CSV table of C-alpha atoms in Angstrom, one decimal:
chain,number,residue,atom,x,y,z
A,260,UNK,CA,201.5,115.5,-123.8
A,261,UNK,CA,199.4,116.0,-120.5
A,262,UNK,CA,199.4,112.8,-118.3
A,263,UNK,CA,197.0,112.4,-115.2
A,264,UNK,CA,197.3,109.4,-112.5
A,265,UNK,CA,194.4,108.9,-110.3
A,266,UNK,CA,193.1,107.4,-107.4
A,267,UNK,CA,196.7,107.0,-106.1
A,268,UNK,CA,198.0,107.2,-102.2
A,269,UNK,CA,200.5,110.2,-102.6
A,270,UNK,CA,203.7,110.7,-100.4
A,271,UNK,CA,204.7,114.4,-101.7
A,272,UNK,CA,208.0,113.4,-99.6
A,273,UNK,CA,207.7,116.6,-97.3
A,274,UNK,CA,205.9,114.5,-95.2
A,275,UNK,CA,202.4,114.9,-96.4
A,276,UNK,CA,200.6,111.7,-97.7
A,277,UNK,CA,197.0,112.1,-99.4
A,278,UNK,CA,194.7,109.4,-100.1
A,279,UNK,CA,193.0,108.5,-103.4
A,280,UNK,CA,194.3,111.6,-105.2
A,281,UNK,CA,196.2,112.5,-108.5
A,282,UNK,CA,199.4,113.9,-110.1
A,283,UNK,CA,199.5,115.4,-113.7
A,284,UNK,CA,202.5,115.7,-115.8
A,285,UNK,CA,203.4,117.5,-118.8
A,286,UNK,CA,206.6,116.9,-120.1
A,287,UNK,CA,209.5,116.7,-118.1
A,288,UNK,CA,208.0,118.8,-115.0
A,289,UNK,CA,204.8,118.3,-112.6
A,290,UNK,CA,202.0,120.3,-113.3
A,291,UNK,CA,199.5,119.8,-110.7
A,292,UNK,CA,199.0,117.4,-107.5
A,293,UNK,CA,196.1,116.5,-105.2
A,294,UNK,CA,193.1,118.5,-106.0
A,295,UNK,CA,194.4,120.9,-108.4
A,296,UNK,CA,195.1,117.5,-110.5
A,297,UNK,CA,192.4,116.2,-109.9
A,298,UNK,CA,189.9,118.9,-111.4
A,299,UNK,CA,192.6,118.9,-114.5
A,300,UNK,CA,191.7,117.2,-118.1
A,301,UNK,CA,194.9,115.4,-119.3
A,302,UNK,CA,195.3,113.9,-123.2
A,303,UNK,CA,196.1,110.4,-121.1
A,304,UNK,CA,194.6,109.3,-118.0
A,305,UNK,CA,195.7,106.6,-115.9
A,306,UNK,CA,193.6,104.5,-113.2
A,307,UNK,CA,196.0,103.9,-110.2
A,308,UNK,CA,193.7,102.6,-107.8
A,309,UNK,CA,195.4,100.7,-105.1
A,310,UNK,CA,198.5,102.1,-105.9
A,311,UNK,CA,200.7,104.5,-104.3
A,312,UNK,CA,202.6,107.3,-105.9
A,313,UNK,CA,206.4,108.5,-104.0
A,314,UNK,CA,208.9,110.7,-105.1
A,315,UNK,CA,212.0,109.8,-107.4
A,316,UNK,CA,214.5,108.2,-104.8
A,317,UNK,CA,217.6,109.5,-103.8
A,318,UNK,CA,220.8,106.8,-102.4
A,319,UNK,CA,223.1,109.3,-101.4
A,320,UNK,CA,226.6,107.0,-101.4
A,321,UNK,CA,226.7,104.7,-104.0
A,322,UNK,CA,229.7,103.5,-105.4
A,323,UNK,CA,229.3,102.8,-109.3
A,324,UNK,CA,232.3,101.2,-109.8
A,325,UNK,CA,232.4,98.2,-107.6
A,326,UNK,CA,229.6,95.7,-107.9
A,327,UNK,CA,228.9,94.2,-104.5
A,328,UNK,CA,231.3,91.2,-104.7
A,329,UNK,CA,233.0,90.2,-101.5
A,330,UNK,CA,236.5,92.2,-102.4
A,331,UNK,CA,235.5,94.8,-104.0
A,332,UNK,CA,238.7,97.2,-103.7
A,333,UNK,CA,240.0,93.9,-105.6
A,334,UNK,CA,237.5,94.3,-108.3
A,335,UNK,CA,238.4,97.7,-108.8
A,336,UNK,CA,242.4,97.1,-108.8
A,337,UNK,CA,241.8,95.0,-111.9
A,338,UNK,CA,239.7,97.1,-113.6
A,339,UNK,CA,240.6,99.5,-116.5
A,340,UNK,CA,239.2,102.6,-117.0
A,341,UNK,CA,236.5,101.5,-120.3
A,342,UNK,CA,235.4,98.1,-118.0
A,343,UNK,CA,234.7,100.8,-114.9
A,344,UNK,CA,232.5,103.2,-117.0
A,345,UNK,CA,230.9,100.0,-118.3
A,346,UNK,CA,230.5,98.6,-115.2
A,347,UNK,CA,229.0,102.4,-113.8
A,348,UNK,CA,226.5,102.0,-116.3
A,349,UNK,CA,225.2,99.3,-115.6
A,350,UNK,CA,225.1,99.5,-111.7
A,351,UNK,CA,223.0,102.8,-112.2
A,352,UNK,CA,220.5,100.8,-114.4
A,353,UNK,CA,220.0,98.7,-111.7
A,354,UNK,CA,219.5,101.9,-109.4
A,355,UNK,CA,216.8,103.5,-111.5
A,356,UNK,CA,214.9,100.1,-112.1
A,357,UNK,CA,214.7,100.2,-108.0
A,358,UNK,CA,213.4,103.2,-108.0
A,359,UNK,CA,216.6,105.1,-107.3
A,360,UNK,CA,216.0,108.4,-110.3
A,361,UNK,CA,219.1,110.2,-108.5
A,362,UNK,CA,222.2,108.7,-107.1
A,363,UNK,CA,225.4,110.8,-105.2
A,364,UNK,CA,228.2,108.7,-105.9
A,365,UNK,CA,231.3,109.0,-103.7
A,366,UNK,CA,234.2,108.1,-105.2
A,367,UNK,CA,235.5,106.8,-108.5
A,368,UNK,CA,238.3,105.9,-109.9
A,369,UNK,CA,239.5,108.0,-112.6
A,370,UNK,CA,236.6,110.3,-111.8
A,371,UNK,CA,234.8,107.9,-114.3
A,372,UNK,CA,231.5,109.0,-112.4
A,373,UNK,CA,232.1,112.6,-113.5
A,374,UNK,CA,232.5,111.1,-117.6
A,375,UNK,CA,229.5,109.2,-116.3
A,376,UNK,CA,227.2,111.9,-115.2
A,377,UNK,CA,227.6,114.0,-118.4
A,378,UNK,CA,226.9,111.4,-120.7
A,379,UNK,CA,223.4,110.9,-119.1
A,380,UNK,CA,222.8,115.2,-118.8
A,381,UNK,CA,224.2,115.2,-122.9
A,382,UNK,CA,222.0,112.4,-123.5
A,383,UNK,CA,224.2,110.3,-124.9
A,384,UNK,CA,222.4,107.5,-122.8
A,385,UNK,CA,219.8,107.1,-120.0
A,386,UNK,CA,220.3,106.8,-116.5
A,387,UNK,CA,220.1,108.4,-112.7
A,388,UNK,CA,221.2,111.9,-112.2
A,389,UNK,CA,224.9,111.1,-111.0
A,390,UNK,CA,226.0,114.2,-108.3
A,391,UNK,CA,230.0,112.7,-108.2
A,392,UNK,CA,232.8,113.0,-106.2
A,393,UNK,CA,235.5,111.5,-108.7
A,394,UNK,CA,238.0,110.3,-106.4
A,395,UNK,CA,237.5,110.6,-103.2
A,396,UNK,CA,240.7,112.8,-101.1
A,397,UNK,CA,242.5,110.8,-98.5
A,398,UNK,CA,245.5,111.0,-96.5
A,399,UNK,CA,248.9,109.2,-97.4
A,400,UNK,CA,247.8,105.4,-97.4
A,401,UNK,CA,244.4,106.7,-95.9
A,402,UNK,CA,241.1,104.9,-96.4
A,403,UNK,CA,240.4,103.8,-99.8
A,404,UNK,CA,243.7,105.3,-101.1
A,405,UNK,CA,244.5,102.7,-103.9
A,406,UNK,CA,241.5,104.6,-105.8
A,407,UNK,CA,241.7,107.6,-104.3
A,408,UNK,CA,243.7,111.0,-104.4
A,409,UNK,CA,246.6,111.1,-101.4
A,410,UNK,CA,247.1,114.5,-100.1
A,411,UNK,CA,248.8,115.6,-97.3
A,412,UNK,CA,248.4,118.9,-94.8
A,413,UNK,CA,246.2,121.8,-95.4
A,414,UNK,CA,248.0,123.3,-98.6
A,415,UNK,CA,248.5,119.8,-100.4
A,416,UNK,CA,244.5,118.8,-99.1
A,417,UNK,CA,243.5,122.3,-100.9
A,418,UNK,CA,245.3,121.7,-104.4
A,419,UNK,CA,243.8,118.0,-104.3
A,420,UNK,CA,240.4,119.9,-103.8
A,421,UNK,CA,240.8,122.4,-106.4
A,422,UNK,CA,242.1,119.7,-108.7
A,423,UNK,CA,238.8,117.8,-108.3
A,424,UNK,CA,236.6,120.7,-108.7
A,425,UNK,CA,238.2,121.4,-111.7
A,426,UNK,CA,237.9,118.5,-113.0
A,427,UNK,CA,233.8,118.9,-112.4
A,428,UNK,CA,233.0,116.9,-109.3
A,429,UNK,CA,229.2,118.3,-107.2
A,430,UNK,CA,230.6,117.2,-103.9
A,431,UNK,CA,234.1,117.1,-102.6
A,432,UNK,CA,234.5,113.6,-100.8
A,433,UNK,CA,237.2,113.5,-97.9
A,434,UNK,CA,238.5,110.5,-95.5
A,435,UNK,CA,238.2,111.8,-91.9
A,436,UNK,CA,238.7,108.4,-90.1
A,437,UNK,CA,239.7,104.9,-91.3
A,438,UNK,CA,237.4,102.0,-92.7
A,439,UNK,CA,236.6,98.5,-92.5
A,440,UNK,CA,237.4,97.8,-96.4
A,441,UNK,CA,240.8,99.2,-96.1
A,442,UNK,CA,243.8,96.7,-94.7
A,443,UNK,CA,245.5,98.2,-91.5
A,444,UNK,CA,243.7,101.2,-90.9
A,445,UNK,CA,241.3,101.1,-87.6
A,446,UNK,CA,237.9,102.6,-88.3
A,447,UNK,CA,238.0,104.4,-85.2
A,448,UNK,CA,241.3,106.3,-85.9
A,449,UNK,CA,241.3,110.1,-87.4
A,450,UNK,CA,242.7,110.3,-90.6
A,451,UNK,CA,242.5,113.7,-92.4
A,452,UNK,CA,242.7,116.7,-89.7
A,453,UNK,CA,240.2,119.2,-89.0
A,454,UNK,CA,242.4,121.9,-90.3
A,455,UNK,CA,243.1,120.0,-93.5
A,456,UNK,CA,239.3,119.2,-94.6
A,457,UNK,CA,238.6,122.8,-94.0
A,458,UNK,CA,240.7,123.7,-96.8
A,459,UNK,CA,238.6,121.3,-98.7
A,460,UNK,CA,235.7,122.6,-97.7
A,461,UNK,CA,236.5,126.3,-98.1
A,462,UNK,CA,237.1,125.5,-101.6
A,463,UNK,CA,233.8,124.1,-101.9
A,464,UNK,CA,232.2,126.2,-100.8
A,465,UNK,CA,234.1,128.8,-103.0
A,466,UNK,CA,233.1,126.7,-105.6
A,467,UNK,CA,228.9,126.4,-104.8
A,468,UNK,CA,229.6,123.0,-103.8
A,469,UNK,CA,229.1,120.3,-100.9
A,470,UNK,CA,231.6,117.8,-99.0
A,471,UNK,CA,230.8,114.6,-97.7
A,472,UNK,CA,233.5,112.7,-94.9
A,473,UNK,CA,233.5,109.1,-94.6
A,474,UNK,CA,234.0,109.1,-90.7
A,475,UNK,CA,233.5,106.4,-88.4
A,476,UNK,CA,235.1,107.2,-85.3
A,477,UNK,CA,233.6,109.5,-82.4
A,478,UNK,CA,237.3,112.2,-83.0
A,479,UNK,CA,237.2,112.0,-86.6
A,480,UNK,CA,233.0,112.6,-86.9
A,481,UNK,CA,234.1,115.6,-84.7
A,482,UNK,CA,237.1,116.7,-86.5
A,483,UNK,CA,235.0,116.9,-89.9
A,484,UNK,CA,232.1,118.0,-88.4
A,485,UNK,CA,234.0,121.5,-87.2
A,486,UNK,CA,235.1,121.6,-90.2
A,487,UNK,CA,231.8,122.5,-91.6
A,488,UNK,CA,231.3,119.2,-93.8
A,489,UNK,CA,227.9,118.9,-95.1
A,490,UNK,CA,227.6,115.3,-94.3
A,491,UNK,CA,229.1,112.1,-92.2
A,492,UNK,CA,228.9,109.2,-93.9
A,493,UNK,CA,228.1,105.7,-91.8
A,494,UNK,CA,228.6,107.7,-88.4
A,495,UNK,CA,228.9,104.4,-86.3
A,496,UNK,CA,230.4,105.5,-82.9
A,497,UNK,CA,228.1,108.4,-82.3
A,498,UNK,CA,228.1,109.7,-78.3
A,499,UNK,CA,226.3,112.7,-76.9
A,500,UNK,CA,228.6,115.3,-77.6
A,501,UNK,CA,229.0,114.4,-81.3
A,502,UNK,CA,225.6,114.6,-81.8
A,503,UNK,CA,225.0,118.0,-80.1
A,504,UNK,CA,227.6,119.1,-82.4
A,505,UNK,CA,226.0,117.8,-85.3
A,506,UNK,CA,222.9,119.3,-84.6
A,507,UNK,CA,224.7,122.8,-84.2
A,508,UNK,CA,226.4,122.7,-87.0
A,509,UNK,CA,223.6,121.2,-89.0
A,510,UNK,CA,225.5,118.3,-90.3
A,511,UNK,CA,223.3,115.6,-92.2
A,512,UNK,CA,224.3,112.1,-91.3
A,513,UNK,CA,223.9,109.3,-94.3
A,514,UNK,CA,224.0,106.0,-92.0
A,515,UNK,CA,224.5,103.5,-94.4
A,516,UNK,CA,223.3,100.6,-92.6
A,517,UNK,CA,223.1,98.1,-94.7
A,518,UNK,CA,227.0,98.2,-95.2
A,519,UNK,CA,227.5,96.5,-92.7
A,520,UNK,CA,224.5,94.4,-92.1
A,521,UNK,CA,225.8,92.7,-95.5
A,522,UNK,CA,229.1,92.1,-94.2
A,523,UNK,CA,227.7,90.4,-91.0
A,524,UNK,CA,225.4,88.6,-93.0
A,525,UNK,CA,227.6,87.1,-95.4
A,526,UNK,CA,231.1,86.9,-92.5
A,527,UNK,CA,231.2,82.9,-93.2
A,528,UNK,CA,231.0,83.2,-97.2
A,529,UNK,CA,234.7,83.1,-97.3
A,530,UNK,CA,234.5,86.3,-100.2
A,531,UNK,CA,235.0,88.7,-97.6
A,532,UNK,CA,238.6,90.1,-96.6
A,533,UNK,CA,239.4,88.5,-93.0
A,534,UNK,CA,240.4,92.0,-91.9
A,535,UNK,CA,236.8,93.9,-93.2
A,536,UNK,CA,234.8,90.8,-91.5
A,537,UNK,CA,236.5,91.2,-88.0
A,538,UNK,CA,235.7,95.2,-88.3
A,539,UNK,CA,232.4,95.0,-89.4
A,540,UNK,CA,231.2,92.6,-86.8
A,541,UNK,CA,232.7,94.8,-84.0
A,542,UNK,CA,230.7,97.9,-85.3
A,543,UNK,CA,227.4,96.5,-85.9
A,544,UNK,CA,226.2,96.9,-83.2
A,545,UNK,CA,226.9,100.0,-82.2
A,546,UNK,CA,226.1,101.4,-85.7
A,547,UNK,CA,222.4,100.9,-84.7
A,548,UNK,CA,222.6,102.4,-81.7
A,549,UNK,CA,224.4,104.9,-82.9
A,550,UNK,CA,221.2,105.6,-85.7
A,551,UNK,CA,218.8,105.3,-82.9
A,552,UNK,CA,220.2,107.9,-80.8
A,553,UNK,CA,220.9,110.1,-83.6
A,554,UNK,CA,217.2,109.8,-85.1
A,555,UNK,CA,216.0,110.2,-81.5
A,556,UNK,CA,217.8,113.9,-80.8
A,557,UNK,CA,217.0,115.0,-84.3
A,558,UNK,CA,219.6,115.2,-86.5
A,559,UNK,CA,219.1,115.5,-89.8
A,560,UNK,CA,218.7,111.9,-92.3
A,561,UNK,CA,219.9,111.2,-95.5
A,562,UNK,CA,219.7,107.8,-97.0
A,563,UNK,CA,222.5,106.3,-98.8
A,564,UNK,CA,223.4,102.7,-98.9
A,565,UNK,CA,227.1,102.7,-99.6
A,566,UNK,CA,225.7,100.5,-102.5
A,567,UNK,CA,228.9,98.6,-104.1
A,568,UNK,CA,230.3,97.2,-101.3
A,569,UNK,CA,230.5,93.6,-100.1
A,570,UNK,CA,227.0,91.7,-100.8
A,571,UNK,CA,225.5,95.3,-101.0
A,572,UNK,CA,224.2,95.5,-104.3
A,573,UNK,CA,223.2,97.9,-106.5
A,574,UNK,CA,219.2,98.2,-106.7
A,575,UNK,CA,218.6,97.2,-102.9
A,576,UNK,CA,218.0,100.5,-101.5
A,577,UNK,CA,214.8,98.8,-99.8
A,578,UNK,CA,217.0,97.3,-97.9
A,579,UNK,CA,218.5,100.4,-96.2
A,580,UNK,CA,214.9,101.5,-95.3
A,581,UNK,CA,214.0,98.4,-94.0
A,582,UNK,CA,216.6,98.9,-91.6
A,583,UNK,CA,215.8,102.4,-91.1
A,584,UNK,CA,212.6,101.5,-90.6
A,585,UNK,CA,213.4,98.6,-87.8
A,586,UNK,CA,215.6,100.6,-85.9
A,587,UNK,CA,212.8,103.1,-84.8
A,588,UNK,CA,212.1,105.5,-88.0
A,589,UNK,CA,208.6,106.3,-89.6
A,590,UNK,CA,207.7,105.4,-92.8
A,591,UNK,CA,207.2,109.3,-93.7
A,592,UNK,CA,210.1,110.4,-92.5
A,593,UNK,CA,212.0,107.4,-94.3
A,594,UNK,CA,210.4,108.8,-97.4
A,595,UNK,CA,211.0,112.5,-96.5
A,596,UNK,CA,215.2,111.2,-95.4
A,597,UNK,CA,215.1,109.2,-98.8
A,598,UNK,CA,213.8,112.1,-101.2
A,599,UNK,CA,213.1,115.7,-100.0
A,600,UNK,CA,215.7,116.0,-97.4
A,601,UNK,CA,218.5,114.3,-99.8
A,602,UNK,CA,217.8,116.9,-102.3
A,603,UNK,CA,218.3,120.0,-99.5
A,604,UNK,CA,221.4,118.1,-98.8
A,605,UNK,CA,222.6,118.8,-102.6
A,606,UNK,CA,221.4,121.6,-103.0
A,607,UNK,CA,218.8,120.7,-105.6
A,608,UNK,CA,215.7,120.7,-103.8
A,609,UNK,CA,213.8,123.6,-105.3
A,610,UNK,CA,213.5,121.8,-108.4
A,611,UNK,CA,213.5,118.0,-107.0
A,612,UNK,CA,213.1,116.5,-104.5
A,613,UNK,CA,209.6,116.2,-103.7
A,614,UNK,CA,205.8,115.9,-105.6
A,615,UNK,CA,205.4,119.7,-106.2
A,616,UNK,CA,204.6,121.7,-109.0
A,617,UNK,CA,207.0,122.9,-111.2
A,618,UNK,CA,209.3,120.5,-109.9
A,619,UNK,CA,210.8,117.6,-112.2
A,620,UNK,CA,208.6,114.6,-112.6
A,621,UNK,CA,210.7,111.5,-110.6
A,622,UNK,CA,208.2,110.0,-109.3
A,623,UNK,CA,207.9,106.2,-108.4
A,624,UNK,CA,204.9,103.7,-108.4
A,625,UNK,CA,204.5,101.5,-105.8
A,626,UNK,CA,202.2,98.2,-105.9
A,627,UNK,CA,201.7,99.0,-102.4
A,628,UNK,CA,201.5,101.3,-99.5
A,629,UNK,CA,204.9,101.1,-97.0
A,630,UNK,CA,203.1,102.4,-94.2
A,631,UNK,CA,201.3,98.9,-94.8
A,632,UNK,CA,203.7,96.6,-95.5
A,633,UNK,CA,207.6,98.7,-95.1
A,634,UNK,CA,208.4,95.6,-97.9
A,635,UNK,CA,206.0,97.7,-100.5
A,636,UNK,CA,209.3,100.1,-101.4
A,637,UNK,CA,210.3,96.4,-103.3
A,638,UNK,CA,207.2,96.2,-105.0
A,639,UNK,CA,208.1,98.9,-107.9
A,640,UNK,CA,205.4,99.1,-110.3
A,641,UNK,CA,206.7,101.6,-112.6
A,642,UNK,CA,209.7,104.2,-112.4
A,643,UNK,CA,209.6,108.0,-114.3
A,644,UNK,CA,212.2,109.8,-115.4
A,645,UNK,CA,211.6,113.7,-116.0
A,646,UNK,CA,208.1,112.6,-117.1
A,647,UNK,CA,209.4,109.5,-119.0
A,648,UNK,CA,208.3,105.7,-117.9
A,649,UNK,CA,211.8,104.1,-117.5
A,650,UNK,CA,210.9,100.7,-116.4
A,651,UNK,CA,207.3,98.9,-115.4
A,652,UNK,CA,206.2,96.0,-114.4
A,653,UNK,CA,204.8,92.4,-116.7
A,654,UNK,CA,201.2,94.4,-115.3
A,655,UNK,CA,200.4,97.8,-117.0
A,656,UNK,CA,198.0,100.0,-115.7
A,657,UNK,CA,194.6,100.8,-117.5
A,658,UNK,CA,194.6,104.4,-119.6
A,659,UNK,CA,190.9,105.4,-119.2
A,660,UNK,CA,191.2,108.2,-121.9
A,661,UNK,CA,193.5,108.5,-124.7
């Protein structure tokens, strides 16, 4: 079946945007948009005036497994592995109802993502495209270790890496700095080496596939980012130098905001781990600035929400826009950091990505125009999946033919 959508506002999510246009889909791929679509017949035609038509959104660190509470390390400590996959499955239902049609998720206990993943490609149930990490590498009693896999110097950090590439993982993910979650490590401290996550990423690479550090200090940003990472995640104490080098190396930086924004937010709720309250609230700030300066030398932006963690729940990706979008970047290039850009990050862009023909059809309709209102990425009309309407809204739109 050939559908049409017309008389939409179109972000393509390479940073074109075209007014009262069309997109046509036939199956699970995109056969025409903008004026080719619009000379095209179609078996169903749909009249989407005043709506507006976006790509398929990417959060590039989601955390399946943990569902926003205050402690979520807790939550996952008393978790086994059937009430994890469970709980993955629904967390990325909540995802693709936002909007969310492809989610990286970095780190899992159990590598349940992995399990996760091929049950939606097999089609043994519906859901986001997972790209996993399984569990994430650390250092002895690193960041995240009681769900992680502890490895130590450059041949013990390879095996770990081989281990989880073996076991199927798209992206190694590697601790290069301590967190605020994790109980006596300082977020500003270097964890893994440089030496040691270049063994992880040599095998990646070997292997055809990406690396992610979670690195929030200014010596471990550097450390992983001369070790050739493909991206920093959260990146809160940012100076001059490390962004140089990130811009030389071509390192993408996933900011995360809203990690700890929720944190801040919610510090007198009394759900929160005294230790991750007292961290977040000294990095806030500087978190922002960090972004700002980052977005204002040009390095490359990926979104990612770090979705699972305390009051940051799954299916509030707006939220990490919104704050994209108040600390100084442009609707288009939220889109573009959100959709097109995520999807060169994994390495999947020349068949998603963006509104293009021949690419898959993940496309998202909005109620709304952000450039308007930056509150219209909440106001999801209806979500498609590889050509499929996944979720709409109580209003349906009007088929004009068919």
């Amino acid at each position: 079946m050939v559908l049409k959508i017309q008389n939409v506002t179109l972000y393509t999510g390479n940073g074109e945007k075209q007014l009262k246009t069309s997109i046509v889909v036939e199956g699970k791929k995109i056969l025409a948009v903008g004026e080719e679509a619009d000379r095209l017949q179609a078996d169903t035609v749909i009249d989407g005036t005043g709506k507006t038509v976006i790509p398929g959104l990417f959060d590039m660190h989601v955390h399946l497994g943990m569902d926003g509470v205050g402690d979520p390390f807790a939550q996952v400590a008393g978790d086994t592995p059937a009430r994890s996959a469970y709980r993955h499955h629904i967390n990325a239902q909540k995802q693709l109802k936002s909007g969310v049609t492809s989610v990286r998720n970095l780190g899992s206990k159990w590598h349940i993502d992995l399990d996760y993943r091929n049950s939606i490609s097999d089609g043994l149930m519906a859901g986001p495209s997972v790209y996993g990490s399984g569990q994430a590498i650390v250092m002895t009693g690193g960041h995240g270790y009681p769900f992680s896999t502890e490895a130590d110097g450059e041949d013990g950090v390879r095996k770990a890496a081989r281990e989880t590439l073996k076991a199927g993982a798209d992206v190694i993910k590697l601790m290069a700095t301590g967190g605020v979650m994790t109980p006596g490590v300082d977020p500003g401290s270097p964890q893994l080496s440089e030496k040691e996550m270049r063994a992880a990423v040599e095998e990646a690479l070997h292997a055809g596939k990406t690396t992610a550090a979670h690195a929030q200090g200014t010596a471990g940003i550097q450390n992983a980012v001369r070790a050739g990472i493909t991206t920093i995640e959260h990146g809160i104490f940012l100076d001059d130098e490390t962004i140089e080098l990130m811009i030389k190396y071509g390192t993408v930086l996933v900011p995360t905001l809203a990690a700890p924004y929720y944190i801040v937010q919610h510090a007198e709720s009394g759900g929160i781990p005294a230790h991750a309250v007292k961290k977040a609230v000294d990095c806030f700030k500087v978190h922002q600035e960090s972004f700002k300066k980052a977005l204002a030398a040009g390095v490359r932006i990926a979104a990612g929400t770090d979705a699972g963690t305390p009051f940051n729940v799954h299916g509030d990706f707006a939220k990490e826009l919104e704050l994209m979008h108040e600390y100084g970047m442009e609707v288009k290039d939220i889109i573009t950091a959100a959709t097109l850009q995520a999807a060169k990050t994994l390495n999947v862009d020349q068949t998603a990505g963006s509104l293009e023909k021949g690419k898959v059809a993940d496309f998202v309709i909005l109620d709304e125009d952000p450039e308007a209102d930056i509150s219209a990425f909440r106001k999801i009309h209806s979500v498609y999946k590889e050509g499929e309407c996944v979720h709409e809204s109580a209003s349906k739109l009007e088929a004009v033919v068919g």
